[in-house]
Structure formats: C-alpha cells, structure tokens
PDB file of C-alpha atoms in Angstrom:
ATOM      1  CA  MET G   1      66.042  41.484  80.901  1.00 38.00           C
ATOM      2  CA  LEU G   2      65.993  44.505  83.162  1.00 32.00           C
ATOM      3  CA  LEU G   3      63.603  42.692  85.580  1.00 32.00           C
ATOM      4  CA  ASP G   4      66.034  39.786  85.584  1.00 39.00           C
ATOM      5  CA  GLN G   5      68.941  41.960  86.270  1.00 30.00           C
ATOM      6  CA  ALA G   6      66.972  43.753  89.008  1.00 33.00           C
ATOM      7  CA  LYS G   7      66.157  40.321  90.598  1.00 32.00           C
ATOM      8  CA  ASP G   8      69.901  39.256  90.287  1.00 37.00           C
ATOM      9  CA  LEU G   9      70.959  42.514  92.026  1.00 32.00           C
ATOM     10  CA  ALA G  10      68.375  42.065  94.746  1.00 37.00           C
ATOM     11  CA  GLY G  11      69.542  38.664  95.364  1.00 42.00           C
ATOM     12  CA  ARG G  12      73.244  39.751  95.491  1.00 38.00           C
ATOM     13  CA  ILE G  13      72.435  42.545  97.884  1.00 33.00           C
ATOM     14  CA  GLY G  14      70.510  40.017 100.059  1.00 43.00           C
ATOM     15  CA  ASP G  15      73.516  37.558  99.901  1.00 42.00           C
ATOM     16  CA  TYR G  16      75.839  40.476 100.944  1.00 36.00           C
ATOM     17  CA  SER G  17      73.592  41.470 103.801  1.00 42.00           C
ATOM     18  CA  ARG G  18      73.505  38.034 105.137  1.00 41.00           C
ATOM     19  CA  LEU G  19      77.288  37.601 104.747  1.00 38.00           C
ATOM     20  CA  LYS G  20      77.815  40.947 106.462  1.00 42.00           C
ATOM     21  CA  SER G  21      75.595  39.895 109.343  1.00 43.00           C
ATOM     22  CA  SER G  22      77.291  36.613 109.676  1.00 44.00           C
ATOM     23  CA  ALA G  23      80.702  38.215 109.555  1.00 45.00           C
ATOM     24  CA  GLY G  24      79.537  40.649 112.406  1.00 48.00           C
ATOM     25  CA  ALA G  25      78.331  37.687 114.409  1.00 51.00           C
ATOM     26  CA  ALA G  26      81.475  35.727 113.863  1.00 54.00           C
ATOM     27  CA  LYS G  27      83.474  38.774 115.097  1.00 59.00           C
ATOM     28  CA  ASP G  28      81.304  38.858 118.247  1.00 54.00           C
ATOM     29  CA  PHE G  29      82.037  35.218 118.786  1.00 54.00           C
ATOM     30  CA  GLU G  30      85.821  35.767 118.379  1.00 59.00           C
ATOM     31  CA  THR G  31      85.821  38.694 120.725  1.00 60.00           C
ATOM     32  CA  ARG G  32      83.944  36.858 123.529  1.00 61.00           C
ATOM     33  CA  ALA G  33      86.197  33.772 122.882  1.00 59.00           C
ATOM     34  CA  THR G  34      89.246  35.771 123.281  1.00 65.00           C
ATOM     35  CA  SER G  35      87.881  37.290 126.530  1.00 64.00           C
ATOM     36  CA  PHE G  36      87.017  33.851 127.844  1.00 67.00           C
ATOM     37  CA  GLY G  37      90.469  32.569 126.941  1.00 70.00           C
ATOM     38  CA  GLY G  38      92.057  35.306 128.891  1.00 76.00           C
ATOM     39  CA  VAL G  39      89.764  34.653 131.965  1.00 74.00           C
ATOM     40  CA  ALA G  40      90.544  30.905 131.850  1.00 77.00           C
ATOM     41  CA  THR G  41      94.416  31.505 131.688  1.00 83.00           C
ATOM     42  CA  SER G  42      93.994  33.874 134.792  1.00 83.00           C
ATOM     43  CA  LEU G  43      92.056  31.374 136.795  1.00 82.00           C
ATOM     44  CA  ARG G  44      94.476  28.581 135.962  1.00 85.00           C
ATOM     45  CA  THR G  45      97.495  30.672 136.866  1.00 88.00           C
ATOM     46  CA  ALA G  46      95.841  31.779 140.218  1.00 87.00           C
ATOM     47  CA  LYS G  47      94.837  28.253 141.149  1.00 87.00           C
ATOM     48  CA  ALA G  48      98.308  26.903 140.347  1.00 89.00           C
ATOM     49  CA  SER G  49     100.022  29.675 142.340  1.00 89.00           C
ATOM     50  CA  LEU G  50      97.759  29.093 145.324  1.00 90.00           C
ATOM     51  CA  GLU G  51      98.431  25.329 145.287  1.00 90.00           C
ATOM     52  CA  ARG G  52     102.260  26.011 145.120  1.00 91.00           C
ATOM     53  CA  MET G  53     102.032  28.390 148.057  1.00 91.00           C
ATOM     54  CA  GLN G  54     100.065  25.843 150.106  1.00 91.00           C
ATOM     55  CA  ALA G  55     102.395  23.044 149.193  1.00 91.00           C
ATOM     56  CA  ALA G  56     105.246  25.221 150.543  1.00 90.00           C
ATOM     57  CA  GLY G  57     103.507  25.645 153.796  1.00 91.00           C
ATOM     58  CA  ILE G  58     102.382  29.251 153.095  1.00 92.00           C
ATOM     59  CA  ALA G  59      98.557  29.764 153.481  1.00 90.00           C
ATOM     60  CA  PRO G  60      97.322  33.051 151.881  1.00 91.00           C
ATOM     61  CA  ASN G  61      94.460  34.709 153.601  1.00 90.00           C
ATOM     62  CA  PHE G  62      92.142  34.455 150.595  1.00 85.00           C
ATOM     63  CA  ILE G  63      88.388  33.805 150.461  1.00 83.00           C
ATOM     64  CA  PRO G  64      86.989  34.386 146.936  1.00 80.00           C
ATOM     65  CA  ASN G  65      83.919  36.661 146.882  1.00 77.00           C
ATOM     66  CA  ASP G  66      80.756  35.392 145.034  1.00 76.00           C
ATOM     67  CA  ALA G  67      82.656  32.089 144.009  1.00 75.00           C
ATOM     68  CA  GLU G  68      79.383  30.125 144.176  1.00 80.00           C
ATOM     69  CA  ALA G  69      77.450  32.703 142.099  1.00 81.00           C
ATOM     70  CA  LEU G  70      80.153  32.851 139.446  1.00 77.00           C
ATOM     71  CA  ALA G  71      80.300  29.008 139.324  1.00 77.00           C
ATOM     72  CA  ALA G  72      76.469  29.040 138.770  1.00 80.00           C
ATOM     73  CA  LYS G  73      76.847  31.560 136.024  1.00 78.00           C
ATOM     74  CA  ALA G  74      79.458  29.450 134.385  1.00 74.00           C
ATOM     75  CA  VAL G  75      77.236  26.386 134.507  1.00 77.00           C
ATOM     76  CA  THR G  76      74.221  28.470 133.008  1.00 77.00           C
ATOM     77  CA  LEU G  77      76.424  29.763 130.190  1.00 73.00           C
ATOM     78  CA  ARG G  78      77.842  26.376 129.392  1.00 74.00           C
ATOM     79  CA  ASP G  79      74.378  24.668 129.288  1.00 76.00           C
ATOM     80  CA  SER G  80      73.004  27.586 127.182  1.00 72.00           C
ATOM     81  CA  LEU G  81      75.852  27.270 124.634  1.00 68.00           C
ATOM     82  CA  LYS G  82      75.185  23.543 124.327  1.00 73.00           C
ATOM     83  CA  THR G  83      71.718  24.187 123.362  1.00 75.00           C
ATOM     84  CA  ASP G  84      72.261  27.199 121.219  1.00 71.00           C
ATOM     85  CA  PRO G  85      75.769  28.632 120.480  1.00 68.00           C
ATOM     86  CA  ALA G  86      74.054  31.875 119.477  1.00 68.00           C
ATOM     87  CA  THR G  87      73.368  32.415 123.176  1.00 66.00           C
ATOM     88  CA  LEU G  88      76.876  33.824 123.391  1.00 66.00           C
ATOM     89  CA  ASN G  89      75.682  36.922 121.460  1.00 68.00           C
ATOM     90  CA  ASP G  90      72.591  37.208 123.762  1.00 71.00           C
ATOM     91  CA  PRO G  91      73.558  35.778 127.111  1.00 73.00           C
ATOM     92  CA  PRO G  92      71.132  35.465 130.041  1.00 74.00           C
ATOM     93  CA  PHE G  93      73.404  38.002 132.029  1.00 74.00           C
ATOM     94  CA  ASN G  94      75.933  40.742 131.311  1.00 75.00           C
ATOM     95  CA  LEU G  95      79.137  38.787 130.421  1.00 75.00           C
ATOM     96  CA  LYS G  96      81.533  41.597 130.938  1.00 77.00           C
ATOM     97  CA  PHE G  97      80.248  43.191 134.184  1.00 81.00           C
ATOM     98  CA  ASP G  98      78.597  40.143 135.777  1.00 78.00           C
ATOM     99  CA  PHE G  99      81.112  37.503 134.823  1.00 76.00           C
ATOM    100  CA  VAL G 100      84.432  38.442 133.057  1.00 79.00           C
ATOM    101  CA  ASP G 101      85.133  41.472 135.267  1.00 82.00           C
ATOM    102  CA  ARG G 102      84.280  39.551 138.448  1.00 83.00           C
ATOM    103  CA  ILE G 103      86.434  36.690 137.721  1.00 81.00           C
ATOM    104  CA  ASN G 104      89.339  39.132 136.936  1.00 84.00           C
ATOM    105  CA  SER G 105      88.715  40.912 140.235  1.00 85.00           C
ATOM    106  CA  LEU G 106      88.850  37.400 141.916  1.00 84.00           C
ATOM    107  CA  CYS G 107      92.049  36.561 140.366  1.00 86.00           C
ATOM    108  CA  SER G 108      93.537  39.909 141.253  1.00 89.00           C
ATOM    109  CA  GLY G 109      92.481  39.406 144.802  1.00 90.00           C
ATOM    110  CA  ALA G 110      94.163  36.055 144.929  1.00 90.00           C
ATOM    111  CA  GLY G 111      97.367  37.726 143.669  1.00 92.00           C
ATOM    112  CA  LYS G 112      97.265  40.328 146.360  1.00 94.00           C
ATOM    113  CA  ALA G 113      96.658  37.746 149.073  1.00 94.00           C
ATOM    114  CA  MET G 114      99.582  35.682 147.887  1.00 94.00           C
ATOM    115  CA  LEU G 115     101.851  38.619 147.721  1.00 95.00           C
ATOM    116  CA  ALA G 116     100.904  39.596 151.342  1.00 95.00           C
ATOM    117  CA  ALA G 117     101.530  35.977 152.552  1.00 96.00           C
ATOM    118  CA  TRP G 118     104.819  35.930 150.888  1.00 96.00           C
ATOM    119  CA  GLN G 119     105.934  39.093 152.260  1.00 96.00           C
ATOM    120  CA  ALA G 120     104.967  37.952 155.702  1.00 95.00           C
ATOM    121  CA  ARG G 121     106.943  34.816 155.327  1.00 95.00           C
ATOM    122  CA  VAL G 122     110.011  36.755 154.201  1.00 96.00           C
ATOM    123  CA  ALA G 123     109.572  39.245 157.143  1.00 93.00           C
ATOM    124  CA  GLN G 124     109.383  36.419 159.630  1.00 92.00           C
ATOM    125  CA  ASN G 125     112.488  34.791 158.456  1.00 93.00           C
ATOM    126  CA  SER G 126     114.674  37.850 157.704  1.00 90.00           C
ATOM    127  CA  GLU G 127     115.103  39.772 160.980  1.00 85.00           C
ATOM    128  CA  MET G 128     118.221  42.002 160.711  1.00 84.00           C
ATOM    129  CA  ALA G 129     119.743  44.705 162.821  1.00 79.00           C
ATOM    130  CA  SER G 130     117.902  48.050 162.610  1.00 77.00           C
ATOM    131  CA  PRO G 131     119.156  50.800 160.252  1.00 83.00           C
ATOM    132  CA  GLU G 132     119.970  52.845 163.366  1.00 75.00           C
ATOM    133  CA  ILE G 133     122.255  50.202 164.722  1.00 75.00           C
ATOM    134  CA  LEU G 134     123.916  49.581 161.377  1.00 83.00           C
ATOM    135  CA  ALA G 135     124.429  53.377 161.007  1.00 81.00           C
ATOM    136  CA  ALA G 136     125.954  53.479 164.491  1.00 77.00           C
ATOM    137  CA  LEU G 137     128.307  50.496 163.656  1.00 80.00           C
ATOM    138  CA  SER G 138     129.304  52.147 160.447  1.00 83.00           C
ATOM    139  CA  THR G 139     130.989  54.792 162.341  1.00 78.00           C
ATOM    140  CA  VAL G 140     133.620  52.266 163.292  1.00 80.00           C
ATOM    141  CA  PRO G 141     136.115  52.047 160.332  1.00 82.00           C
ATOM    142  CA  GLN G 142     136.767  48.354 160.473  1.00 82.00           C
ATOM    143  CA  TYR G 143     132.985  47.642 160.579  1.00 86.00           C
ATOM    144  CA  LYS G 144     132.179  49.700 157.405  1.00 89.00           C
ATOM    145  CA  PRO G 145     132.857  47.137 154.866  1.00 91.00           C
ATOM    146  CA  VAL G 146     130.788  44.505 156.834  1.00 91.00           C
ATOM    147  CA  VAL G 147     127.979  47.035 157.317  1.00 92.00           C
ATOM    148  CA  ALA G 148     128.041  47.799 153.649  1.00 94.00           C
ATOM    149  CA  ARG G 149     127.789  44.091 152.907  1.00 94.00           C
ATOM    150  CA  ILE G 150     124.909  43.805 155.283  1.00 93.00           C
ATOM    151  CA  GLY G 151     123.154  46.815 153.463  1.00 93.00           C
ATOM    152  CA  VAL G 152     123.462  44.785 150.148  1.00 95.00           C
ATOM    153  CA  LEU G 153     121.904  41.627 151.777  1.00 96.00           C
ATOM    154  CA  LYS G 154     119.019  43.771 153.244  1.00 94.00           C
ATOM    155  CA  GLY G 155     118.551  45.091 149.598  1.00 95.00           C
ATOM    156  CA  GLN G 156     118.347  41.551 148.308  1.00 96.00           C
ATOM    157  CA  VAL G 157     115.687  40.635 150.946  1.00 96.00           C
ATOM    158  CA  ALA G 158     113.582  43.656 149.941  1.00 95.00           C
ATOM    159  CA  MET G 159     113.815  42.603 146.322  1.00 96.00           C
ATOM    160  CA  LEU G 160     112.912  39.133 147.048  1.00 97.00           C
ATOM    161  CA  ALA G 161     109.890  40.283 148.925  1.00 96.00           C
ATOM    162  CA  ASP G 162     108.795  42.569 146.065  1.00 96.00           C
ATOM    163  CA  SER G 163     106.889  39.833 144.219  1.00 94.00           C
ATOM    164  CA  VAL G 164     105.991  36.078 144.607  1.00 94.00           C
ATOM    165  CA  PRO G 165     108.508  33.894 143.032  1.00 93.00           C
ATOM    166  CA  ALA G 166     107.441  31.509 140.279  1.00 89.00           C
ATOM    167  CA  ASP G 167     108.950  28.708 142.332  1.00 91.00           C
ATOM    168  CA  ILE G 168     108.183  29.215 146.025  1.00 92.00           C
ATOM    169  CA  SER G 169     110.756  26.635 147.121  1.00 92.00           C
ATOM    170  CA  VAL G 170     113.391  28.399 145.235  1.00 94.00           C
ATOM    171  CA  GLY G 171     112.444  31.598 146.783  1.00 95.00           C
ATOM    172  CA  ILE G 172     112.753  30.077 150.293  1.00 95.00           C
ATOM    173  CA  LYS G 173     116.116  28.657 149.484  1.00 95.00           C
ATOM    174  CA  GLN G 174     117.236  32.160 148.118  1.00 97.00           C
ATOM    175  CA  LEU G 175     116.012  33.683 151.495  1.00 96.00           C
ATOM    176  CA  LYS G 176     117.974  31.161 153.523  1.00 96.00           C
ATOM    177  CA  THR G 177     121.091  31.853 151.602  1.00 97.00           C
ATOM    178  CA  ILE G 178     120.893  35.530 152.131  1.00 96.00           C
ATOM    179  CA  MET G 179     120.123  35.049 155.886  1.00 93.00           C
ATOM    180  CA  ASP G 180     123.056  32.686 156.166  1.00 95.00           C
ATOM    181  CA  ALA G 181     125.291  35.339 154.505  1.00 95.00           C
ATOM    182  CA  TYR G 182     123.962  37.899 156.994  1.00 90.00           C
ATOM    183  CA  ALA G 183     124.570  35.698 159.935  1.00 88.00           C
ATOM    184  CA  ALA G 184     128.160  35.269 158.782  1.00 90.00           C
ATOM    185  CA  ALA G 185     128.720  38.946 158.390  1.00 89.00           C
ATOM    186  CA  TRP G 186     127.074  39.819 161.751  1.00 84.00           C
ATOM    187  CA  GLY G 187     129.179  37.080 163.411  1.00 81.00           C
ATOM    188  CA  GLU G 188     132.294  38.551 161.882  1.00 84.00           C
ATOM    189  CA  MET G 189     131.531  41.990 163.136  1.00 78.00           C
ATOM    190  CA  THR G 190     130.376  40.935 166.663  1.00 71.00           C
ATOM    191  CA  ALA G 191     132.693  38.014 167.233  1.00 70.00           C
ATOM    192  CA  ASP G 192     133.566  39.251 170.611  1.00 69.00           C
ATOM    193  CA  GLY G 193     130.205  40.762 171.305  1.00 74.00           C
ATOM    194  CA  ILE G 194     129.085  44.358 171.251  1.00 82.00           C
ATOM    195  CA  PRO G 195     127.565  45.477 174.598  1.00 85.00           C
ATOM    196  CA  LYS G 196     124.347  47.274 174.573  1.00 83.00           C
ATOM    197  CA  ALA G 197     125.907  50.490 176.192  1.00 88.00           C
ATOM    198  CA  VAL G 198     128.266  50.562 173.302  1.00 87.00           C
ATOM    199  CA  ILE G 199     125.575  50.166 170.648  1.00 82.00           C
ATOM    200  CA  ALA G 200     123.660  53.036 172.388  1.00 83.00           C
ATOM    201  CA  PHE G 201     126.613  55.304 172.457  1.00 85.00           C
ATOM    202  CA  LEU G 202     127.473  54.637 168.828  1.00 80.00           C
ATOM    203  CA  ARG G 203     123.916  55.152 167.789  1.00 74.00           C
ATOM    204  CA  ALA G 204     123.810  58.488 169.526  1.00 80.00           C
ATOM    205  CA  ALA G 205     127.138  59.507 168.195  1.00 78.00           C
ATOM    206  CA  ALA G 206     126.072  58.780 164.536  1.00 67.00           C
ATOM    207  CA  GLY G 207     122.916  60.943 165.201  1.00 66.00           C
ATOM    208  CA  GLN G 208     122.583  64.098 167.187  1.00 74.00           C
ATOM    209  CA  GLY G 209     125.678  63.276 169.343  1.00 80.00           C
ATOM    210  CA  ALA G 210     126.367  61.262 172.364  1.00 85.00           C
ATOM    211  CA  THR G 211     126.230  62.726 175.944  1.00 88.00           C
ATOM    212  CA  LEU G 212     129.329  62.288 178.313  1.00 89.00           C
ATOM    213  CA  ASP G 213     127.350  60.211 180.604  1.00 91.00           C
ATOM    214  CA  GLN G 214     126.944  57.756 177.872  1.00 92.00           C
ATOM    215  CA  LEU G 215     130.733  57.393 177.563  1.00 91.00           C
ATOM    216  CA  THR G 216     130.788  54.896 180.495  1.00 93.00           C
ATOM    217  CA  ASP G 217     133.823  53.003 181.590  1.00 93.00           C
ATOM    218  CA  GLU G 218     132.521  49.910 179.786  1.00 93.00           C
ATOM    219  CA  VAL G 219     132.070  51.924 176.592  1.00 91.00           C
ATOM    220  CA  ARG G 220     135.391  53.729 176.981  1.00 91.00           C
ATOM    221  CA  GLY G 221     137.148  50.342 177.727  1.00 91.00           C
ATOM    222  CA  TRP G 222     135.588  48.738 174.527  1.00 88.00           C
ATOM    223  CA  LEU G 223     136.540  51.618 172.243  1.00 85.00           C
ATOM    224  CA  ASP G 224     140.054  51.973 173.773  1.00 86.00           C
ATOM    225  CA  ALA G 225     140.572  48.182 173.289  1.00 84.00           C
ATOM    226  CA  ARG G 226     139.972  48.622 169.498  1.00 78.00           C
ATOM    227  CA  SER G 227     141.972  51.883 169.228  1.00 77.00           C
ATOM    228  CA  LEU G 228     138.702  53.841 168.423  1.00 77.00           C
ATOM    229  CA  LEU G 229     138.875  56.504 171.117  1.00 81.00           C
ATOM    230  CA  PRO G 230     140.815  58.920 168.911  1.00 81.00           C
ATOM    231  CA  LEU G 231     138.029  58.825 166.387  1.00 76.00           C
ATOM    232  CA  PHE G 232     135.544  60.644 168.681  1.00 79.00           C
ATOM    233  CA  ARG G 233     135.503  64.387 169.492  1.00 79.00           C
ATOM    234  CA  ILE G 234     133.727  66.439 172.175  1.00 79.00           C
ATOM    235  CA  LYS G 235     131.634  69.364 170.681  1.00 76.00           C
ATOM    236  CA  ILE G 236     129.612  72.079 172.415  1.00 73.00           C
TER     237      ILE G 236
END
C-alpha cells in the first residue's frame, strides 16, 4: 500500500513537473508572440506612412540600415518555425538584440526621416515675414490687430509642422488654408505697400531706437500720411 502511494505520488510529481515546464514554455511563446506582434504593427505602420508621403509627392531621405540582413533573419526564423516551433525558444540568433530591437530602430529611423521631410515641405511653403518685421509693424496701432492675427497663423504653422499628419493630403490642405489667410492679412496691412526704408525705420524704432538719418523724407511722408508721426519721440 505504501509503495503504491509512493509510486502514485512520484507520478503526480512527474506530471506536475511536466505541466510546469510546459506552462513555462507556453509563457515564453506568448512573450515572443507579443513581441513579434508589436514589431509587425510598427513595420506595417511605417510602410503605410512612407507610401502615403510618396503618394503626396514628399520623398523622405530614408535608407534602412541592415534591411537585407534583417530580411534574411526573418526567412531563417520562419523556415525554422515551420520545421520545429520549439525553435522559438532556442532561435539561431538573439531575437531581442539582433532582430526585434533592430527592426524597432529601423521603424524609428523611418519616423524621424518622415518628420524631417514633412517639416521641410512645410518650411518651403510657409514663408512669412520675419519676427523683427512683424515687431516693427506692430508699433503702428492700426497694424497691431493684423500682426496679432499673423502671429496666430505662425503658431498654427508651427503646430502643423510638429508632427506628421495621419493624412498627408489633409495636412497639405490645412497648410494652404493657413497661408491663404496669411496672404490676406499681409495684403490688408500692406495694401498700399510699405517701403523698405519704412520697414527699416520701424524695426529700429521697435528695438534699440532709430537714428535721425533713418527718418528720411520718404519715411516721414509715409508716417505723416497715416497720422503716425506724433507716435514717435526723440530721446537722448
């Protein structure tokens, strides 16, 4: 009786050990499967984003490093798993450092290249007056509201360039809308033109101060025509 109980106990212990070992292996499989799922999602997202940018006429400067080597590792791993799924727990190379981490790095590099390309596109199509000129123009009371409006538009451009839009075509349309609003605001403020000498004078006056020789007849006439001369003071 005791011997039978001992054999039964030994059998139960053996069953428990095998079950525990199987559970551990299953956990390893689950961990690696989750890791591969994340990598696959990142690759699909990067590929789709690159294709959208290219379709919109924006070509990111992106050349994936070790792409061929990673592709070869993927084929090796796929073929090994077909032969023996347990290979996943004893792969022919370090899955984390030689495969998963490198693919994640590749996707990160693609993201950075796309952001740089998008920001370049925005910069090329969003030229506005410099902050110095706007600061100078803001010294003219009737221009202040328009300058403030332009400041808001500049902020919208900066926000748009901060990240790659999910839909590139929508982002491009948003940029055009902003720039159309800027052109209208600038046209409203400079309908009759602002001579360069006036801009230079206003810029200097808004900073350390303008010199008397900058107050030329042209500048004086422009200011006087707009009843702006009384706004300026001479200081020593």
